[in-house]
Coordinates of C-alpha atoms and ligand atoms in Angstrom, one line a residue:
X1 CA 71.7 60.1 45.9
X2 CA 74.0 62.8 47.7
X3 CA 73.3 65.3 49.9
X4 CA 73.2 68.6 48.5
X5 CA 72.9 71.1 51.4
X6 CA 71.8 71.1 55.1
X7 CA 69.8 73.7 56.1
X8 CA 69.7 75.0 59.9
X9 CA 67.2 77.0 61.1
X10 CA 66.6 78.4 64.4
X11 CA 62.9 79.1 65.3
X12 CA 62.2 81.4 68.1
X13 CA 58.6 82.9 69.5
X14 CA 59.5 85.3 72.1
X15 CA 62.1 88.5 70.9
X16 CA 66.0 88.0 71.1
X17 CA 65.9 90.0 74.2
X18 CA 63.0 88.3 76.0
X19 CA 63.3 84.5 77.4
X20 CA 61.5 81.4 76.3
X21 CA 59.4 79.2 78.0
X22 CA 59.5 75.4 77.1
X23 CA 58.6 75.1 74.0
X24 CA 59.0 78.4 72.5
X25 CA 62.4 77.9 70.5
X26 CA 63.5 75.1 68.9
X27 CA 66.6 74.1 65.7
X28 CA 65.4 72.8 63.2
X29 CA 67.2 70.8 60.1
X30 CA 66.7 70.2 56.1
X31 CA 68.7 68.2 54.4
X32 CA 68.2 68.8 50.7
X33 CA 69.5 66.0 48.7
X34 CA 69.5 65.7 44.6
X35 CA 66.8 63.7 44.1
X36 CA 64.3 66.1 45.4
X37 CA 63.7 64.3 48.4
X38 CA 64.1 66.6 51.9
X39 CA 64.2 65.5 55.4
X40 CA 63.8 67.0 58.5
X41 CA 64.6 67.0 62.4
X42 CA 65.4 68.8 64.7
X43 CA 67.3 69.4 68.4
X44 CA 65.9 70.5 71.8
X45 CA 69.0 72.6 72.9
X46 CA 70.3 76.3 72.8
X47 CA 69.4 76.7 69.0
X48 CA 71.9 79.4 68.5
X49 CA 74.4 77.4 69.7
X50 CA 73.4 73.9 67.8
X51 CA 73.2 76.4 64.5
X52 CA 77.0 77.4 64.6
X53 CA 78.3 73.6 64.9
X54 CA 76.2 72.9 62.1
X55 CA 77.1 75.9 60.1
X56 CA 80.9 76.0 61.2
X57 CA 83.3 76.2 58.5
X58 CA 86.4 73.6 58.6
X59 CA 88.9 74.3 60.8
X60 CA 91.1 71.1 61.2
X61 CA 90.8 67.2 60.9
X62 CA 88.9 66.7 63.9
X63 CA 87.4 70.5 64.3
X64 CA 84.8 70.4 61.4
X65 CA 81.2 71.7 60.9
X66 CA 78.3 68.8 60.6
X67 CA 77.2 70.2 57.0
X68 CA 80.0 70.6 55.4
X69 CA 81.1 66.9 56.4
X70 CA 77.7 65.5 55.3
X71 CA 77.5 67.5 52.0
X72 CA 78.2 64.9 48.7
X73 CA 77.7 62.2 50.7
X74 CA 75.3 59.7 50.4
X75 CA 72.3 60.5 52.9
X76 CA 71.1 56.7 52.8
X77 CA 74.6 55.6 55.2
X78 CA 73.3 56.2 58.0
X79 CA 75.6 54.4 60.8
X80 CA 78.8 55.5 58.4
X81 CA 77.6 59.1 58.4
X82 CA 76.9 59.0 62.3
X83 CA 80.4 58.0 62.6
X84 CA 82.0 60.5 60.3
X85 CA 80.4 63.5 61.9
X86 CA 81.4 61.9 65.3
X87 CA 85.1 61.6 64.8
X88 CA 85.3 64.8 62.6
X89 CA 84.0 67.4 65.3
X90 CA 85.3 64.9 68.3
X91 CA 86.8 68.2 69.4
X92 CA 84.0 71.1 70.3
X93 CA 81.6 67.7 70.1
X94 CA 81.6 64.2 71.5
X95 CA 78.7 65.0 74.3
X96 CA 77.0 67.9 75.5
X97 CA 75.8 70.4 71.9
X98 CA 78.0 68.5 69.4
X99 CA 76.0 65.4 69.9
X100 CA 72.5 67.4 70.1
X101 CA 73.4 69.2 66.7
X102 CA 74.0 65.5 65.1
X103 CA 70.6 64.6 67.1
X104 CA 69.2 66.8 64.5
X105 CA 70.7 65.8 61.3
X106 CA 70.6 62.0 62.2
X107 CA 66.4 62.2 62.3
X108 CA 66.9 63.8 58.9
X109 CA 68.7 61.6 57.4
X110 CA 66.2 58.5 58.5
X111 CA 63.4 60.5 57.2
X112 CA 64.8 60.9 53.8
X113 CA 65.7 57.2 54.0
X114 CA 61.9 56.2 54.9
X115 CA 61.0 58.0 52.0
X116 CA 63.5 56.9 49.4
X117 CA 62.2 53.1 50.3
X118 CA 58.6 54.6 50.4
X119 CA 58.4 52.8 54.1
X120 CA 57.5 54.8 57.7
X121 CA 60.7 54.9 59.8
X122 CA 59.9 52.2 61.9
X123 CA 59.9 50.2 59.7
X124 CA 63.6 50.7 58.5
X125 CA 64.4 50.2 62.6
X126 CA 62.6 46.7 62.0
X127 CA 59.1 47.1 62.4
X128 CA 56.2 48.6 64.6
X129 CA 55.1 46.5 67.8
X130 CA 51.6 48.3 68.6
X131 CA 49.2 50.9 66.8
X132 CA 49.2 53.3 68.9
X133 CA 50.9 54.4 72.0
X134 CA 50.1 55.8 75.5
X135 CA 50.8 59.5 76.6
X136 CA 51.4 61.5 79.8
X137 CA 51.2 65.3 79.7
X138 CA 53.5 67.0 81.9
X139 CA 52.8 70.2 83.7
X140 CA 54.7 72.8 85.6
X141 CA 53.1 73.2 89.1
X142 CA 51.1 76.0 90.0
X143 CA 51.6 78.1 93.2
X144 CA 48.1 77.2 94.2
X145 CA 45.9 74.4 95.2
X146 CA 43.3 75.6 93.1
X147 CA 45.4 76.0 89.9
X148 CA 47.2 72.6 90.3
X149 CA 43.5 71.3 90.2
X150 CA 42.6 73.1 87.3
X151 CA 45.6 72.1 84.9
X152 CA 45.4 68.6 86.0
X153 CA 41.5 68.8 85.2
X154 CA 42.2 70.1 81.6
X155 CA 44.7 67.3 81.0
X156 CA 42.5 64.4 82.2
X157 CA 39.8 66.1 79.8
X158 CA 42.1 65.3 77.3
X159 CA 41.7 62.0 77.7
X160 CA 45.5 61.8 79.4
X161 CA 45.6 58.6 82.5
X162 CA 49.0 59.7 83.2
X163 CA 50.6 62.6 84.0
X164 CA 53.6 64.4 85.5
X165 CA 54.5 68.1 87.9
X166 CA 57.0 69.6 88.1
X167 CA 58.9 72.5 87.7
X168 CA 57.6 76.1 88.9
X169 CA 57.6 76.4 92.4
X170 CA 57.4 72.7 92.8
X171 CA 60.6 70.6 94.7
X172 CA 62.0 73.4 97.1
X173 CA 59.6 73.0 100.1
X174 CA 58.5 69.8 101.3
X175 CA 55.1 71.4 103.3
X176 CA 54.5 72.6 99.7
X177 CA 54.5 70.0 97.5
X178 CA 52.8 67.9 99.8
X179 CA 50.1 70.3 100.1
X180 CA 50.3 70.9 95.9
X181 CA 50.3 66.9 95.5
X182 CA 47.6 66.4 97.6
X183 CA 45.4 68.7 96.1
X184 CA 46.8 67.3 93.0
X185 CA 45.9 63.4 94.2
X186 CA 42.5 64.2 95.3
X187 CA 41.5 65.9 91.6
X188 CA 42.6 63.1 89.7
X189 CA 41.7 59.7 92.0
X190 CA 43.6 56.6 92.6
X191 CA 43.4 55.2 89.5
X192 CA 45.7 58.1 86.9
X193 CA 49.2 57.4 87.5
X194 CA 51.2 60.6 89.1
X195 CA 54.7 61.0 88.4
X196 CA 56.8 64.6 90.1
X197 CA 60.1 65.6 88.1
X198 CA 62.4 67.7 90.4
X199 CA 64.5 68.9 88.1
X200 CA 67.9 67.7 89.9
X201 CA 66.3 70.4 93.2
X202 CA 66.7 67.7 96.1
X203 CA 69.8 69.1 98.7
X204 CA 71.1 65.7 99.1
X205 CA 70.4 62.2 98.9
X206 CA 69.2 61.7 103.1
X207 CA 67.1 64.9 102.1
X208 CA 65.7 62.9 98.5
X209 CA 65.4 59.8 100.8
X210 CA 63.4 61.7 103.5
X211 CA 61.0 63.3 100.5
X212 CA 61.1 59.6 98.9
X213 CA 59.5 58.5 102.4
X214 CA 57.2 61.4 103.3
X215 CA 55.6 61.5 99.8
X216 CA 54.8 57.6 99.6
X217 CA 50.9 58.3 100.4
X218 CA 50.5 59.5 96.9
X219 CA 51.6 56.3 95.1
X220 CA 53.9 57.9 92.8
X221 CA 54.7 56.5 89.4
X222 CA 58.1 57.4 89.6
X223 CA 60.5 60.3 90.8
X224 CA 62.4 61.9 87.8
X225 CA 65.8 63.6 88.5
X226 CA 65.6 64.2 92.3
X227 CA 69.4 65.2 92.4
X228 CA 72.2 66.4 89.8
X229 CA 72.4 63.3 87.3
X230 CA 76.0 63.5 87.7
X231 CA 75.4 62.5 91.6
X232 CA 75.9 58.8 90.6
X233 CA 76.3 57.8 94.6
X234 CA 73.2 59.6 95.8
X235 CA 71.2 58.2 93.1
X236 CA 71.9 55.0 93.6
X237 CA 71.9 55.3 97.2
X238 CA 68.2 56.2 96.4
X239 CA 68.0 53.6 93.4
X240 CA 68.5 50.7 96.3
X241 CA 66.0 52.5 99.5
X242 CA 64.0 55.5 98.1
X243 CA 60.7 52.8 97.6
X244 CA 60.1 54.5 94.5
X245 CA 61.1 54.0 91.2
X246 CA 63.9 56.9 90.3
X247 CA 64.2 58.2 86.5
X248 CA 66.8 60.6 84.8
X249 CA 69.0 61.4 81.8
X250 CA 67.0 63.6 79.7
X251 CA 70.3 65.6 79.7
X252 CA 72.6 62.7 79.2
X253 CA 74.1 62.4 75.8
X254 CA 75.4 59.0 73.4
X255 CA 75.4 55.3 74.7
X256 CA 78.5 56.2 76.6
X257 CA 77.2 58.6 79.0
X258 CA 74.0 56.2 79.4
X259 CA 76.5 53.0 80.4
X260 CA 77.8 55.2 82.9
X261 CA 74.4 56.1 84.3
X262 CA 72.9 52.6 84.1
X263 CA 75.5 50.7 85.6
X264 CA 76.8 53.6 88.9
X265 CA 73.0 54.8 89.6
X266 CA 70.8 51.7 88.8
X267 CA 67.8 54.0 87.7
X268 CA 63.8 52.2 87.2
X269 CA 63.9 54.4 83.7
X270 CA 65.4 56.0 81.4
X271 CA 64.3 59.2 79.7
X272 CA 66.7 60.0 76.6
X273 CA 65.7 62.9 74.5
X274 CA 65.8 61.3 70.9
X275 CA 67.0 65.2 69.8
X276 CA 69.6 65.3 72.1
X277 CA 70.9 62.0 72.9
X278 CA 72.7 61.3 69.5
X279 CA 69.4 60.8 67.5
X280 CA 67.0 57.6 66.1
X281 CA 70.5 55.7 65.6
X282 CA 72.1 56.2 69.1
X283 CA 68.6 56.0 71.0
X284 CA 68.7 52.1 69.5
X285 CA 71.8 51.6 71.7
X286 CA 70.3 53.4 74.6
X287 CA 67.2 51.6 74.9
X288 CA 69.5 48.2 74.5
X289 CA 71.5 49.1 77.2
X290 CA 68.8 50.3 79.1
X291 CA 66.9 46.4 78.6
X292 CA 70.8 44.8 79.8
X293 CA 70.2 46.5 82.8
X294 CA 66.7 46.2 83.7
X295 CA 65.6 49.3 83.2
X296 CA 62.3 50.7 80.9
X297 CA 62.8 53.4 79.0
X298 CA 60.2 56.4 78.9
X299 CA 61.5 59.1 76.4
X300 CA 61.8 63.0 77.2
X301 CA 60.3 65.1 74.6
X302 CA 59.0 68.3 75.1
X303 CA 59.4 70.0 72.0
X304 CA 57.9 70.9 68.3
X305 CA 56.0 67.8 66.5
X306 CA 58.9 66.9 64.8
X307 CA 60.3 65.5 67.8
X308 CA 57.2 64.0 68.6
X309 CA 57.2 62.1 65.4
X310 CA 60.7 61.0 65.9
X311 CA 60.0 59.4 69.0
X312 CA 56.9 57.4 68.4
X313 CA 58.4 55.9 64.9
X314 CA 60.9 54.8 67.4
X315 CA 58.9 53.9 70.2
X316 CA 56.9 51.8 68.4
X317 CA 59.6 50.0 67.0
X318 CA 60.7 49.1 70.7
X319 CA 59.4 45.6 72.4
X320 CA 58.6 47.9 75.4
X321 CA 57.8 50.9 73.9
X322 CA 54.5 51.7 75.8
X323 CA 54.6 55.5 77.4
X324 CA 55.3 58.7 75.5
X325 CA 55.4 62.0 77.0
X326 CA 52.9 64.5 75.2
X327 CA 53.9 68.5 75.4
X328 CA 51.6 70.7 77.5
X329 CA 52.6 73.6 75.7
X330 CA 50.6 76.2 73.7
X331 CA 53.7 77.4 71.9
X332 CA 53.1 77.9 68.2
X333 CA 56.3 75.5 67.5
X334 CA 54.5 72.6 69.1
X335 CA 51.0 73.5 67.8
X336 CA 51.3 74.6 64.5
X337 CA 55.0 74.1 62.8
X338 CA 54.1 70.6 62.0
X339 CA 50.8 70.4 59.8
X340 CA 50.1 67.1 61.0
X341 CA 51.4 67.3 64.4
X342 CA 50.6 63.9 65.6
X343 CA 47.0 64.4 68.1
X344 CA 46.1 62.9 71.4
X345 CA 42.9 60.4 70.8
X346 CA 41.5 58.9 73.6
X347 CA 44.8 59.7 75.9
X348 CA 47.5 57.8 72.8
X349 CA 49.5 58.7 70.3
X350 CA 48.6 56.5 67.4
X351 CA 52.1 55.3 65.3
X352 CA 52.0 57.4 62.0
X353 CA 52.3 55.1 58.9
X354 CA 53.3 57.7 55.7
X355 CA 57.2 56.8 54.3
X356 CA 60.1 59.0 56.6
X357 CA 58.8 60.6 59.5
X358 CA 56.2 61.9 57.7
X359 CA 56.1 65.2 59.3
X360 CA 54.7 67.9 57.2
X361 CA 56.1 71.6 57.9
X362 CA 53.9 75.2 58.0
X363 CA 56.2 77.1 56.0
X364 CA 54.4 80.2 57.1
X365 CA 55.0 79.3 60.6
X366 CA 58.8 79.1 60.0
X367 CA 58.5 81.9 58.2
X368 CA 57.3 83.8 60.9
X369 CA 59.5 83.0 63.2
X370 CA 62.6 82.3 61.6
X371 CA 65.4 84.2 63.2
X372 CA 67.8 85.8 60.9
X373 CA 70.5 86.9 62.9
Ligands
LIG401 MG1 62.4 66.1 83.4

């Protein structure tokens, strides 16, 4: 089998000139192969961005675009074709986009495995653990009490026992938050675990401490990203006294950037984005180093239902796979690109069984809001 041509196609909702909320772009890949058989993934960066490092003709040994190094190769070497496209754009790549654009292409090139061998993708990473998995929805905080209680109401309708603020005006005043948590606390009782994501906004680490401290009444399930993840002293300053356990690294890209974290900051979890990180092969290494060092791992995802497809094949492949985060978002790309977008039921996820990913794309949806720029 070889790989024929790599498609990269950049999905947008909103016009060029008006911004996106979460949700409401998104890359996505195909990679054709001659044997009929397609697969798909996809990256949760700046599409435009992802699309040129895919697209980019060759420029020198170590300067090259990811399709034209993948095309007549053989889609089925996975680990060898990870490495190739490493080394050969090691120069605009390496971490940051270059690794999010081979996030994409290396959740392709698992699906068309799965389906070449006729066997779900968790399969090939050596076999599922549980049926189905447990979600949290995560929702951007409202400026009122009222709406904070509405929006959580909706998601524990869902069936959700889990969920997570953050975002909006949520992290910049402590009288605030403690007022929108509260209100937040009271909705959902003791029993639904509460998680708050500050999106890196803490000042400092005594500031993060002092929050840490003065927001221990609500029985947090963790604290995500309370200062900049490259802060490795003040994170693990609050690692070691916050009382809480502190997540990150949703941004953090390869198994060389999540050493780093692990071993300076000490974090309780780990959230690699499966379409950012490096993809299904470098999230294996993640969530090893992640068990060396005593942390769980609780995957970011936030995007279309490929993404979510990606993760659960390898979630359930996991020992400790047990928490997936489930998008919020109304967005088109996360409701309807993915015919079989993967549904809540009774608060989980339940671990899809067709060969690949099994993902099945709306081609009217991407042909709707394809941009052809
Ligand atoms: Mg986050």
């Amino acid at each position: 089998m070889k790989i024929t041509d790599v498609d990269a196609i950049w999905l947008r909702v909103p016009a060029l000139d008006q911004p996106c909320a979460w949700g409401e772009d998104a890359l996505i890949v195909r990679v054709h192969t001659d044997t009929g058989l397609v697969g798909v993934g996809e990256t949760d960066t700046a599409p435009s961005v992802a699309k040129a490092l895919i697209e980019a003709p060759m420029s020198h040994s170590t300067c090259q675009g990811l399709r034209q190094i993948l095309l007549g190769e053989n889609p089925l070497e996975i680990d060898r074709l990870w490495k190739k496209m490493f080394r050969q754009s090691e120069y605009v790549g390496r971490r940051g986009a270059g690794i999010h654009a081979i996030s994409a292409l290396d959740i392709a090139l698992w699906d068309i495995a799965g389906q070449h061998y006729g066997v779900p993708v968790h399969t090939l990473l050596g076999g599922k653990h549980r049926d189905r998995v447990r979600a949290y929805g995560t929702f951007s905080a409202r400026p009122t009490e009222d709406a904070n209680r509405e929006v959580v109401a909706r998601l524990l309708a869902q069936g959700l026992r889990s969920v997570k603020l953050g975002g909006g005006s949520f992290g910049h005043d402590p009288a605030h938050d403690r007022k929108v948590l509260r209100a937040v606390r009271a909705e959902i009782g003791d029993g639904i675990g509460l998680a708050i994501d500050l999106l890196g906004r803490w000042r400092n680490p005594a500031h993060a401490l002092a929050q840490c401290e003065a927001l221990r009444e609500f029985d947090l399930a963790w604290v995500e990203e309370p200062l900049p993840s490259d802060d490795a002293r003040g994170l693990a300053h609050l690692a070691r006294h916050a009382g809480v356990p502190i997540s990150g690294g949703e941004g953090l890209a390869t198994r060389h950037e999540f050493r780093s974290f692990l071993a300076d900051t000490g974090p309780a979890i780990v959230q690699p984005d499966i379409t950012r990180c490096g993809g299904i092969s470098e999230m294996r290494h993640i969530y090893e180093l992640a068990r060396e060092h005593g942390a769980e791992m609780v995957p970011h995802g936030f995007s279309t239902g490929i993404l979510l497809a990606a993760t659960m094949h390898f979630l359930a492949a996991c020992q400790f796979g047990e928490l997936i985060e489930y998008s919020q978002s109304d967005s088109p790309l996360f409701r309807k690109l993915v015919k079989n977008l993967l549904p809540l039921e009774d608060g989980h996820v339940r671990v899809p069984d067709a060969p690949g990913l099994g993902v099945v794309l709306d081609e009217a949806v991407i042909d709707r809001y394809r941009v052809r720029a």
